[in-house]
Short mmCIF file of C-alpha atoms in Angstrom, two decimals:
data_model
loop_
_atom_site.label_atom_id
_atom_site.label_comp_id
_atom_site.label_asym_id
_atom_site.label_seq_id
_atom_site.Cartn_x
_atom_site.Cartn_y
_atom_site.Cartn_z
CA MET A 70 100.83 99.78 103.82
CA PHE A 71 104.27 100.20 102.17
CA LEU A 72 104.26 97.24 100.13
CA ASP A 73 101.70 98.07 97.61
CA PRO A 74 102.89 99.01 94.00
CA PRO A 75 103.39 102.47 92.57
CA ARG A 76 100.12 104.25 92.07
CA GLU A 77 99.11 107.06 89.79
CA GLY A 78 99.54 110.35 91.21
CA ARG A 79 101.85 109.39 94.12
CA PHE A 80 105.55 109.66 94.71
CA ARG A 81 106.50 107.34 97.75
CA LEU A 82 110.08 108.19 99.12
CA PHE A 83 111.57 105.69 101.24
CA LEU A 84 114.31 108.13 102.49
CA MET A 85 117.42 106.41 104.52
CA ARG A 86 120.55 107.90 106.05
CA HIS A 87 123.76 106.03 104.99
CA GLY A 88 125.35 103.26 107.34
CA HIS A 89 127.91 103.85 110.03
CA LEU A 90 131.11 105.17 108.86
CA GLU A 91 134.92 104.29 109.29
CA ASN A 92 135.45 107.40 111.26
CA SER A 93 132.19 107.37 113.09
CA ASP A 94 133.56 106.55 116.28
CA PHE A 95 135.86 109.75 116.35
CA GLY A 96 133.30 112.17 116.14
CA ALA A 97 134.58 114.07 113.00
CA ILE A 98 132.53 116.34 111.09
CA ASN A 99 132.51 114.81 107.49
CA GLY A 100 130.17 117.10 105.59
CA GLN A 101 131.27 116.55 102.01
CA GLY A 102 134.40 114.67 102.79
CA ASP A 103 134.17 111.29 100.97
CA VAL A 104 134.54 108.62 103.62
CA SER A 105 133.66 105.05 103.36
CA LEU A 106 131.41 102.79 105.29
CA SER A 107 132.70 100.75 108.22
CA PRO A 108 132.03 96.93 108.11
CA ARG A 109 129.23 97.87 110.72
CA GLY A 110 127.71 100.22 108.37
CA GLU A 111 127.81 97.83 105.55
CA ALA A 112 126.01 95.31 107.73
CA GLN A 113 123.38 97.78 108.66
CA MET A 114 122.81 98.43 105.07
CA GLU A 115 122.31 94.81 104.22
CA SER A 116 120.09 94.48 106.96
CA ARG A 117 117.84 97.62 105.76
CA ALA A 118 118.04 96.37 102.02
CA HIS A 119 116.57 92.96 103.60
CA PHE A 120 114.00 94.76 105.74
CA LEU A 121 112.70 96.42 102.30
CA ARG A 122 113.45 93.60 99.91
CA GLU A 123 109.51 93.20 98.86
CA VAL A 124 109.15 97.14 98.42
CA PRO A 125 108.27 97.16 94.41
CA ALA A 126 110.61 99.93 93.86
CA THR A 127 111.03 101.73 90.65
CA LEU A 128 113.76 104.23 91.39
CA LEU A 129 117.11 103.67 93.15
CA LEU A 130 118.62 107.17 94.47
CA SER A 131 121.71 108.26 96.40
CA SER A 132 123.90 111.19 96.69
CA THR A 133 127.15 111.50 94.65
CA LEU A 134 129.08 110.73 98.01
CA ARG A 135 130.75 107.44 98.42
CA ARG A 136 129.10 106.55 101.91
CA THR A 137 125.55 106.79 100.18
CA ARG A 138 126.62 105.09 96.91
CA GLN A 139 128.05 102.17 99.23
CA SER A 140 124.88 102.01 101.36
CA LEU A 141 122.36 101.88 98.22
CA ALA A 142 124.41 98.92 96.48
CA PRO A 143 122.71 96.25 98.47
CA PHE A 144 119.46 97.33 97.28
CA GLY A 145 120.39 97.29 93.74
CA LYS A 146 121.55 93.42 94.12
CA SER A 147 117.99 92.47 94.02
CA ARG A 148 116.92 94.91 91.55
CA PRO A 149 119.43 94.46 88.96
CA HIS A 150 117.02 96.10 86.24
CA LEU A 151 117.07 99.41 88.15
CA PRO A 152 119.87 101.72 87.43
CA LEU A 153 121.51 103.64 90.53
CA ARG A 154 121.04 107.41 90.09
CA ALA A 155 123.33 109.77 92.25
CA LEU A 156 122.01 113.38 92.79
CA GLU A 157 124.26 115.97 93.20
CA GLY A 158 121.90 118.08 95.32
CA PHE A 159 121.54 115.44 97.67
CA ARG A 160 125.11 115.75 98.89
CA GLU A 161 125.77 116.58 102.63
CA ARG A 162 126.06 120.18 103.94
CA SER A 163 129.58 121.47 103.04
CA PHE A 164 131.31 122.47 106.15
CA GLY A 165 134.45 123.51 104.34
CA PHE A 166 137.52 124.17 106.74
CA TRP A 167 135.81 122.20 109.56
CA GLU A 168 135.45 118.99 107.80
CA GLY A 169 137.46 116.31 109.04
CA LYS A 170 137.75 117.82 112.54
CA THR A 171 136.21 117.00 115.74
CA ARG A 172 133.75 119.33 117.63
CA GLU A 173 136.58 119.88 120.18
CA GLU A 174 139.06 120.96 117.55
CA ILE A 175 136.33 123.18 115.89
CA ALA A 176 135.57 124.86 119.11
CA ALA A 177 139.17 125.75 119.80
CA LEU A 178 140.04 126.93 116.16
CA ASP A 179 137.03 128.76 115.50
CA PRO A 180 135.08 129.35 118.62
CA THR A 181 132.89 132.26 117.27
CA GLY A 182 131.95 130.00 114.48
CA TYR A 183 131.15 127.04 116.59
CA ALA A 184 128.82 128.91 118.72
CA ARG A 185 126.96 130.33 115.78
CA TRP A 186 126.66 126.75 114.75
CA GLN A 187 125.42 125.49 117.91
CA ASP A 188 122.77 128.50 118.35
CA LEU A 189 121.58 127.58 114.82
CA ASP A 190 122.48 130.66 113.09
CA VAL A 191 121.02 129.64 109.60
CA SER A 192 123.02 132.30 107.73
CA PHE A 193 126.39 131.08 109.00
CA ALA A 194 128.88 129.36 106.86
CA PRO A 195 132.09 127.92 108.11
CA ALA A 196 134.92 129.11 105.88
CA GLY A 197 134.71 127.63 102.57
CA GLY A 198 131.38 125.95 103.64
CA GLU A 199 127.59 126.37 103.09
CA SER A 200 125.07 128.25 105.41
CA LEU A 201 121.95 126.28 106.44
CA LEU A 202 119.83 128.54 104.30
CA SER A 203 121.72 127.78 101.09
CA PHE A 204 121.97 123.93 101.92
CA ARG A 205 118.31 123.90 102.43
CA ASP A 206 117.62 125.79 99.09
CA ARG A 207 120.20 123.26 97.35
CA VAL A 208 118.62 120.17 98.81
CA LEU A 209 114.98 121.25 98.10
CA SER A 210 115.64 122.52 94.57
CA ALA A 211 116.97 118.98 93.73
CA LEU A 212 113.91 117.44 95.43
CA ARG A 213 111.57 119.47 93.30
CA GLU A 214 113.48 118.85 90.18
CA LEU A 215 113.46 114.99 91.14
CA LEU A 216 109.65 115.11 91.31
CA ALA A 217 109.13 117.21 88.33
CA GLN A 218 111.23 115.10 86.14
CA ALA A 219 110.36 111.72 87.44
CA GLY A 220 106.51 111.93 88.09
CA TYR A 221 103.97 111.25 90.47
CA ARG A 222 104.11 107.20 89.78
CA HIS A 223 107.17 105.86 91.66
CA ASN A 224 108.35 104.23 94.69
CA ALA A 225 111.89 105.52 95.35
CA LEU A 226 114.45 104.05 97.49
CA CYS A 227 116.99 106.79 98.43
CA VAL A 228 120.11 106.89 100.47
CA ALA A 229 121.19 110.27 101.73
CA HIS A 230 122.48 112.16 104.71
CA SER A 231 121.36 113.13 108.06
CA GLY A 232 121.25 117.02 107.05
CA VAL A 233 119.61 116.20 103.95
CA ASN A 234 116.96 114.09 105.46
CA ARG A 235 116.26 116.81 108.16
CA ILE A 236 115.62 119.35 105.53
CA ILE A 237 113.53 117.09 103.47
CA LEU A 238 111.40 116.24 106.80
CA LEU A 239 111.11 119.66 108.00
CA ASP A 240 109.81 120.75 104.50
CA ALA A 241 107.51 117.59 104.44
CA LEU A 242 106.22 118.63 107.71
CA GLY A 243 105.54 122.36 107.00
CA HIS A 244 108.07 123.42 109.49
CA ASP A 245 110.93 126.01 108.95
CA LEU A 246 114.74 125.51 109.96
CA SER A 247 114.08 126.38 113.49
CA GLY A 248 113.15 122.93 114.31
CA TYR A 249 116.45 121.54 112.34
CA PHE A 250 118.04 120.28 115.81
CA ARG A 251 114.77 118.75 116.84
CA LEU A 252 115.00 115.93 114.48
CA THR A 253 117.60 113.03 114.63
CA GLN A 254 118.61 110.49 112.10
CA GLY A 255 120.40 107.34 112.98
CA TYR A 256 122.67 105.53 110.92
CA GLY A 257 120.64 103.20 108.09
CA SER A 258 117.39 104.90 109.56
CA LEU A 259 114.08 105.12 107.47
CA ASN A 260 111.87 107.45 106.66
CA VAL A 261 108.62 107.35 104.37
CA ILE A 262 107.11 110.25 102.67
CA ASP A 263 104.09 110.31 100.09
CA TYR A 264 104.19 113.37 97.55
CA THR A 265 101.13 113.95 95.23
CA GLU A 266 100.99 116.55 92.63
CA GLY A 267 99.18 119.46 93.95
CA GLY A 268 98.75 118.25 97.53
CA ASP A 269 100.70 118.40 100.75
CA PRO A 270 103.42 115.92 101.54
CA VAL A 271 102.39 113.14 104.03
CA VAL A 272 105.33 111.70 106.43
CA LEU A 273 104.33 107.97 106.99
CA LEU A 274 107.15 107.17 109.14
CA MET A 275 110.33 108.59 110.79
CA ASN A 276 113.60 107.60 111.93
CA LEU A 277 112.91 103.75 112.08
CA PRO A 278 116.16 102.00 113.14
CA SER A 279 118.18 99.94 111.01
CA ASP A 280 118.60 96.64 113.58
CA LEU A 281 114.99 95.32 112.70
CA PRO A 282 113.98 91.96 111.13
CA PRO A 283 112.68 92.27 107.65
CA MET A 284 109.07 93.12 106.62
CA ALA A 285 107.04 90.01 106.53
CA SER A 286 106.53 88.19 103.04
CA LYS A 287 102.76 87.86 102.39
CA THR A 288 100.62 84.93 101.27
CA GLY A 289 98.41 87.50 99.63
CA PRO A 290 97.74 91.22 99.23
CA GLY A 291 98.10 92.75 102.48
CA LYS A 292 98.19 89.22 104.26
CA PRO A 293 101.40 88.67 106.41
CA ASP A 294 102.54 84.86 106.91
CA LYS A 295 100.85 83.22 109.88
CA GLY A 296 102.71 83.73 113.01
CA SER A 297 105.28 86.50 111.60
CA GLU A 298 106.47 88.55 114.34
CA GLY A 299 108.32 90.72 112.15
CA PRO A 300 107.52 94.47 111.48
CA GLY A 301 105.56 93.58 108.36
CA SER A 302 102.82 92.74 110.77
CA SER A 303 102.75 95.88 112.83
CA LEU A 304 105.19 98.58 111.80
CA SER A 305 103.93 100.80 114.31
CA SER A 306 105.16 98.50 117.20
CA SER A 307 108.70 98.61 115.63
CA MET A 308 108.85 102.43 116.17
CA SER A 309 109.03 101.92 119.98
CA SER A 310 112.67 100.41 119.45
CA SER A 311 113.88 103.61 118.01
CA SER A 312 114.95 104.75 121.72
CA GLY A 313 118.58 103.97 120.81
CA SER A 314 119.10 106.60 118.26
CA PRO A 315 121.19 109.55 119.16
CA PRO A 316 119.38 112.50 121.01
CA PRO A 317 118.56 115.63 118.79
CA GLY A 318 121.14 118.43 118.35
CA PRO A 319 124.02 119.16 116.09
CA SER A 320 124.78 115.38 114.92
CA ALA A 321 127.87 114.74 113.04
CA PRO A 322 127.11 115.01 109.15
#
């Protein structure tokens, strides 16, 4: 169902989180800090690009931060005719003074602010950073602008951030920000959302992990190769393997 070509009246968004980062194992809050992928993250995104290699994409999108542009690069190798477009509005939430610090450091330096963040105070902004409300407005404004400018006949491969993806998914599901910490996005995870002009978004897939075999090549329209055990023959079965994702909560952006 995900390998069909672009269709008039539909914008299909393959929305991914970037790969593992060079400082991921330290638990730092990156926000808009411009960190790079780790070798593990590069391998995750190469795997994800291979998994989606047969998607007939018409747009390649990322944020302007290095980690998403690096993560998108493998998708462009097999689609050299498509330009890579970086969207300023899809940058991760700015955490200002907190960026580059661990949770323990933040809790010690700014205990009141840390408590407000943990309690999902949507109006709270760290010093020099964004509130969740303003972050949501920025991301959704960029999404609406993208849909209006591009039109509804695209398959878009997009690499963004944990926070950005949660905002987009909550909006697509019709939920408010109270559900923000109830969603999680693993490194390299995949979501698929269909947008139609004048209709409600439809979420087809959420948080599919990156460590999966490629979608099966086809011998004809909608026909996987015989004997294929890859997720191209049964994507729903692959979703059961997502139990290794981190639990919901304030994950490191």
